[in-house]
Tab-separated table of C-alpha atoms and ligand atoms in Angstrom:
chain	number	residue	atom	x	y	z
A	17	UNK	CA	-36.539	102.760	-58.629
A	18	UNK	CA	-36.624	106.292	-60.683
A	19	UNK	CA	-33.517	108.339	-60.929
A	20	UNK	CA	-33.237	111.147	-63.114
A	21	UNK	CA	-30.574	113.985	-63.303
A	22	UNK	CA	-31.644	117.563	-63.121
A	23	UNK	CA	-29.746	120.680	-63.666
A	24	UNK	CA	-30.676	123.554	-60.969
A	25	UNK	CA	-30.256	124.582	-57.365
A	26	UNK	CA	-30.886	121.502	-54.910
A	27	UNK	CA	-32.161	124.218	-52.147
A	28	UNK	CA	-35.179	124.694	-54.080
A	29	UNK	CA	-36.168	121.154	-54.430
A	30	UNK	CA	-39.427	120.400	-52.775
A	31	UNK	CA	-38.492	116.809	-51.730
A	32	UNK	CA	-38.394	114.645	-48.513
A	33	UNK	CA	-34.273	114.874	-48.133
A	34	UNK	CA	-31.709	116.822	-49.730
A	35	UNK	CA	-28.347	115.543	-49.256
A	36	UNK	CA	-25.425	118.016	-48.343
A	37	UNK	CA	-21.995	117.542	-49.643
A	38	UNK	CA	-20.402	118.505	-46.071
A	39	UNK	CA	-17.263	118.597	-44.512
A	40	UNK	CA	-16.334	116.532	-41.378
A	41	UNK	CA	-16.946	119.265	-38.869
A	42	UNK	CA	-20.742	119.833	-40.095
A	43	UNK	CA	-20.403	123.396	-39.383
A	44	UNK	CA	-20.850	124.516	-43.249
A	45	UNK	CA	-18.817	125.848	-45.686
A	46	UNK	CA	-18.988	126.955	-49.520
A	47	UNK	CA	-20.337	125.240	-52.170
A	48	UNK	CA	-23.634	123.631	-51.557
A	49	UNK	CA	-23.166	123.326	-48.057
A	50	UNK	CA	-23.153	126.798	-47.857
A	51	UNK	CA	-25.850	127.259	-49.985
A	52	UNK	CA	-28.309	124.877	-48.040
A	53	UNK	CA	-27.052	126.671	-44.795
A	54	UNK	CA	-27.980	130.031	-46.373
A	55	UNK	CA	-31.360	128.800	-47.181
A	56	UNK	CA	-32.247	126.690	-44.080
A	57	UNK	CA	-31.341	129.193	-41.503
A	58	UNK	CA	-29.141	129.366	-38.687
A	59	UNK	CA	-31.230	126.493	-37.053
A	60	UNK	CA	-29.590	124.127	-39.016
A	61	UNK	CA	-26.378	125.084	-37.755
A	62	UNK	CA	-27.325	124.690	-34.334
A	63	UNK	CA	-29.112	121.352	-35.083
A	64	UNK	CA	-25.555	120.186	-36.732
A	65	UNK	CA	-23.386	121.242	-33.696
A	66	UNK	CA	-25.187	118.519	-31.679
A	67	UNK	CA	-23.708	115.753	-34.011
A	68	UNK	CA	-19.988	117.145	-33.042
A	69	UNK	CA	-18.846	116.511	-36.787
A	70	UNK	CA	-19.415	113.496	-39.018
A	71	UNK	CA	-16.539	111.142	-40.207
A	72	UNK	CA	-16.180	110.725	-44.223
A	73	UNK	CA	-18.744	108.474	-45.826
A	74	UNK	CA	-20.943	108.757	-42.753
A	75	UNK	CA	-24.103	110.642	-42.789
A	76	UNK	CA	-26.367	112.844	-40.252
A	77	UNK	CA	-29.898	113.684	-40.702
A	78	UNK	CA	-31.540	117.081	-39.607
A	79	UNK	CA	-34.914	118.892	-40.378
A	80	UNK	CA	-34.891	121.058	-43.157
A	81	UNK	CA	-36.322	124.403	-41.463
A	82	UNK	CA	-36.886	127.045	-43.684
A	83	UNK	CA	-35.861	124.975	-46.792
A	84	UNK	CA	-38.772	123.287	-49.097
A	85	UNK	CA	-37.407	119.843	-48.249
A	86	UNK	CA	-38.471	117.847	-44.880
A	87	UNK	CA	-34.806	116.772	-44.206
A	88	UNK	CA	-31.051	117.394	-44.794
A	89	UNK	CA	-28.897	114.706	-45.147
A	90	UNK	CA	-25.219	115.559	-44.489
A	91	UNK	CA	-22.660	113.389	-45.577
A	92	UNK	CA	-18.737	114.388	-45.918
A	93	UNK	CA	-17.308	113.200	-49.203
A	94	UNK	CA	-14.042	111.840	-49.591
A	95	UNK	CA	-11.099	114.642	-50.800
A	96	UNK	CA	-9.515	113.005	-53.928
A	97	UNK	CA	-5.788	112.711	-53.808
A	98	UNK	CA	-4.915	109.733	-56.238
A	99	UNK	CA	-7.507	107.078	-56.120
A	100	UNK	CA	-5.221	105.042	-54.066
A	101	UNK	CA	-7.000	106.100	-50.455
A	102	UNK	CA	-10.197	104.487	-50.595
A	103	UNK	CA	-11.563	107.234	-52.176
A	104	UNK	CA	-14.017	105.121	-54.402
A	105	UNK	CA	-15.171	103.206	-51.418
A	106	UNK	CA	-16.016	106.222	-49.481
A	107	UNK	CA	-17.739	108.375	-51.820
A	108	UNK	CA	-20.017	104.724	-52.359
A	109	UNK	CA	-20.280	104.853	-48.512
A	110	UNK	CA	-22.118	108.565	-48.656
A	111	UNK	CA	-24.488	107.572	-50.972
A	112	UNK	CA	-25.495	104.176	-49.059
A	113	UNK	CA	-25.588	105.841	-45.581
A	114	UNK	CA	-27.674	108.683	-47.080
A	115	UNK	CA	-29.878	106.250	-48.485
A	116	UNK	CA	-30.047	104.093	-45.242
A	117	UNK	CA	-31.195	107.228	-43.327
A	118	UNK	CA	-33.644	108.634	-45.843
A	119	UNK	CA	-35.185	105.023	-45.956
A	120	UNK	CA	-34.984	104.818	-42.281
A	121	UNK	CA	-37.189	108.413	-41.987
A	122	UNK	CA	-39.740	107.124	-44.497
A	123	UNK	CA	-38.496	109.667	-47.664
A	124	UNK	CA	-39.925	108.831	-51.178
A	125	UNK	CA	-37.766	111.580	-52.975
A	126	UNK	CA	-34.484	112.536	-52.570
A	127	UNK	CA	-32.113	114.738	-54.228
A	128	UNK	CA	-28.359	114.464	-54.439
A	129	UNK	CA	-25.525	117.122	-55.156
A	130	UNK	CA	-22.595	115.567	-57.245
A	131	UNK	CA	-21.136	114.985	-53.823
A	132	UNK	CA	-16.989	115.723	-53.699
A	133	UNK	CA	-16.661	116.638	-57.258
A	134	UNK	CA	-16.232	120.241	-56.365
A	135	UNK	CA	-13.786	121.585	-53.728
A	136	UNK	CA	-13.069	117.724	-53.160
A	137	UNK	CA	-11.736	117.445	-56.605
A	138	UNK	CA	-13.157	113.782	-57.218
A	139	UNK	CA	-13.315	113.111	-61.039
A	140	UNK	CA	-16.987	113.782	-62.062
A	141	UNK	CA	-17.311	111.095	-64.384
A	142	UNK	CA	-16.028	108.270	-62.008
A	143	UNK	CA	-18.294	109.881	-59.492
A	144	UNK	CA	-21.439	109.989	-61.384
A	145	UNK	CA	-20.733	106.091	-61.924
A	146	UNK	CA	-20.045	105.617	-58.420
A	147	UNK	CA	-23.560	107.319	-57.740
A	148	UNK	CA	-25.241	105.214	-59.953
A	149	UNK	CA	-24.037	102.035	-59.227
A	150	UNK	CA	-24.557	102.250	-55.237
A	151	UNK	CA	-28.089	103.888	-55.620
A	152	UNK	CA	-29.114	100.898	-58.065
A	153	UNK	CA	-27.393	98.239	-55.637
A	154	UNK	CA	-28.771	99.979	-52.254
A	155	UNK	CA	-32.443	100.147	-53.913
A	156	UNK	CA	-32.107	96.510	-54.970
A	157	UNK	CA	-30.952	95.010	-52.338
A	158	UNK	CA	-33.519	96.930	-49.578
A	159	UNK	CA	-36.405	96.825	-51.513
A	160	UNK	CA	-36.564	100.742	-51.621
A	161	UNK	CA	-38.157	102.347	-54.104
A	162	UNK	CA	-38.026	106.094	-53.974
A	163	UNK	CA	-37.519	108.748	-56.404
A	164	UNK	CA	-33.813	109.876	-56.567
A	165	UNK	CA	-32.813	113.263	-58.292
A	166	UNK	CA	-29.286	113.563	-59.014
A	167	UNK	CA	-28.777	117.336	-59.405
A	168	UNK	CA	-26.307	118.886	-61.556
A	169	UNK	CA	-25.503	122.793	-60.438
A	170	UNK	CA	-24.194	123.246	-64.045
A	171	UNK	CA	-24.235	122.333	-67.653
A	172	UNK	CA	-20.832	120.225	-67.698
A	173	UNK	CA	-22.039	118.483	-64.712
A	174	UNK	CA	-25.355	117.915	-66.569
A	175	UNK	CA	-23.820	116.624	-69.845
A	176	UNK	CA	-21.679	114.052	-67.877
A	177	UNK	CA	-24.841	112.951	-65.823
A	178	UNK	CA	-26.639	112.330	-69.123
A	179	UNK	CA	-23.688	110.705	-70.337
A	180	UNK	CA	-23.740	107.760	-67.798
A	181	UNK	CA	-27.270	107.732	-67.611
A	182	UNK	CA	-27.043	106.628	-71.272
A	183	UNK	CA	-23.871	104.061	-70.566
A	184	UNK	CA	-26.094	102.662	-67.774
A	185	UNK	CA	-29.391	102.669	-70.028
A	186	UNK	CA	-31.293	105.146	-67.710
A	187	UNK	CA	-34.244	106.645	-69.046
A	188	UNK	CA	-32.775	110.144	-69.293
A	189	UNK	CA	-36.056	112.140	-68.779
A	190	UNK	CA	-34.592	115.713	-69.409
A	191	UNK	CA	-34.735	114.578	-73.519
B	207	LIG	N1	-27.310	122.871	-55.702
B	207	LIG	C1	-26.759	121.651	-56.413
B	207	LIG	N2	-25.571	121.824	-56.439
B	207	LIG	C2	-24.550	122.545	-56.207
B	207	LIG	C3	-24.979	123.928	-55.491
B	207	LIG	C4	-26.432	124.190	-55.695
B	207	LIG	N3	-26.906	125.076	-54.797
B	207	LIG	N4	-23.838	124.368	-55.329
B	207	LIG	C5	-23.103	124.155	-55.762
B	207	LIG	N5	-23.455	122.768	-56.012
B	207	LIG	C6	-22.462	121.461	-56.988
B	207	LIG	C7	-21.372	122.065	-57.462
B	207	LIG	O1	-20.966	122.721	-58.665
B	207	LIG	C8	-20.635	120.699	-57.325
B	207	LIG	O2	-21.078	119.667	-58.540
B	207	LIG	O3	-22.291	120.662	-55.701
B	207	LIG	C9	-21.107	119.652	-56.330
B	207	LIG	C10	-20.404	119.652	-54.899
B	207	LIG	O4	-19.095	120.609	-55.022
B	207	LIG	P1	-18.987	121.418	-53.214
B	207	LIG	O5	-20.108	121.665	-52.721
B	207	LIG	O6	-17.862	121.935	-53.460
B	207	LIG	O7	-18.773	119.937	-52.435
B	207	LIG	P2	-17.284	118.952	-52.518
B	207	LIG	O8	-16.759	118.689	-53.574
B	207	LIG	O9	-18.126	117.452	-52.032
B	207	LIG	O10	-16.578	119.675	-51.276
B	207	LIG	C11	-17.174	119.736	-49.670
B	207	LIG	O11	-16.731	122.039	-49.978
B	207	LIG	O12	-18.312	123.262	-49.563
B	207	LIG	C12	-17.150	122.591	-48.960
B	207	LIG	O13	-17.950	122.678	-46.708
B	207	LIG	C13	-17.793	121.815	-48.195
B	207	LIG	O14	-15.604	121.383	-47.041
B	207	LIG	C14	-16.814	121.058	-47.691
B	207	LIG	C15	-16.247	120.918	-49.203
């Protein structure tokens, strides 16, 4: 399993799947959700309407339409309250269920945004540790060996990603 962190706009990546930090309506919003819908075009919203929403921690897959990515995997992350409302477990489920769909659809490259760390206020370092742990555990247990990109949209997120990568002994290819 090859995991790297990269700073930039996830909508520009030509990978098999990009993951969208959606909300439970799946009808778009701001942040990365808004960026993905804008880049994919109106057909993405029409495809999302068919799901009639998605529970937090679950995931749904659609084509990428006008995006360079083949698929978009939509997963509503948890809204951070106080860490006592299963936020950590729900965030882990976002990564697990996204990887499960990616594997089912034969994706060999997947890019994740920092799910829940924007509008949903999940603490960034904890979210990154959950992401790395969940990705490693899932890929090992499921014999799944994709190329995974954790996308930072800003320098602060990239710094935290790199610190967590060092903590986990992951090769930071950004050096
Ligand atoms: N590419 C990569 N990452 C991005 C992009 C982009 N184009 N735009 C924003 N991000 C980053 C943010 O900087 C943040 O680090 O995605 C991360 C997640 O932030 P949000 O998009 O706010 O998502 P989240 O915290 O999960 O909140 C989800 O916000 O946009 C609404 O509809 C969405 O209601 C949902 C909520």
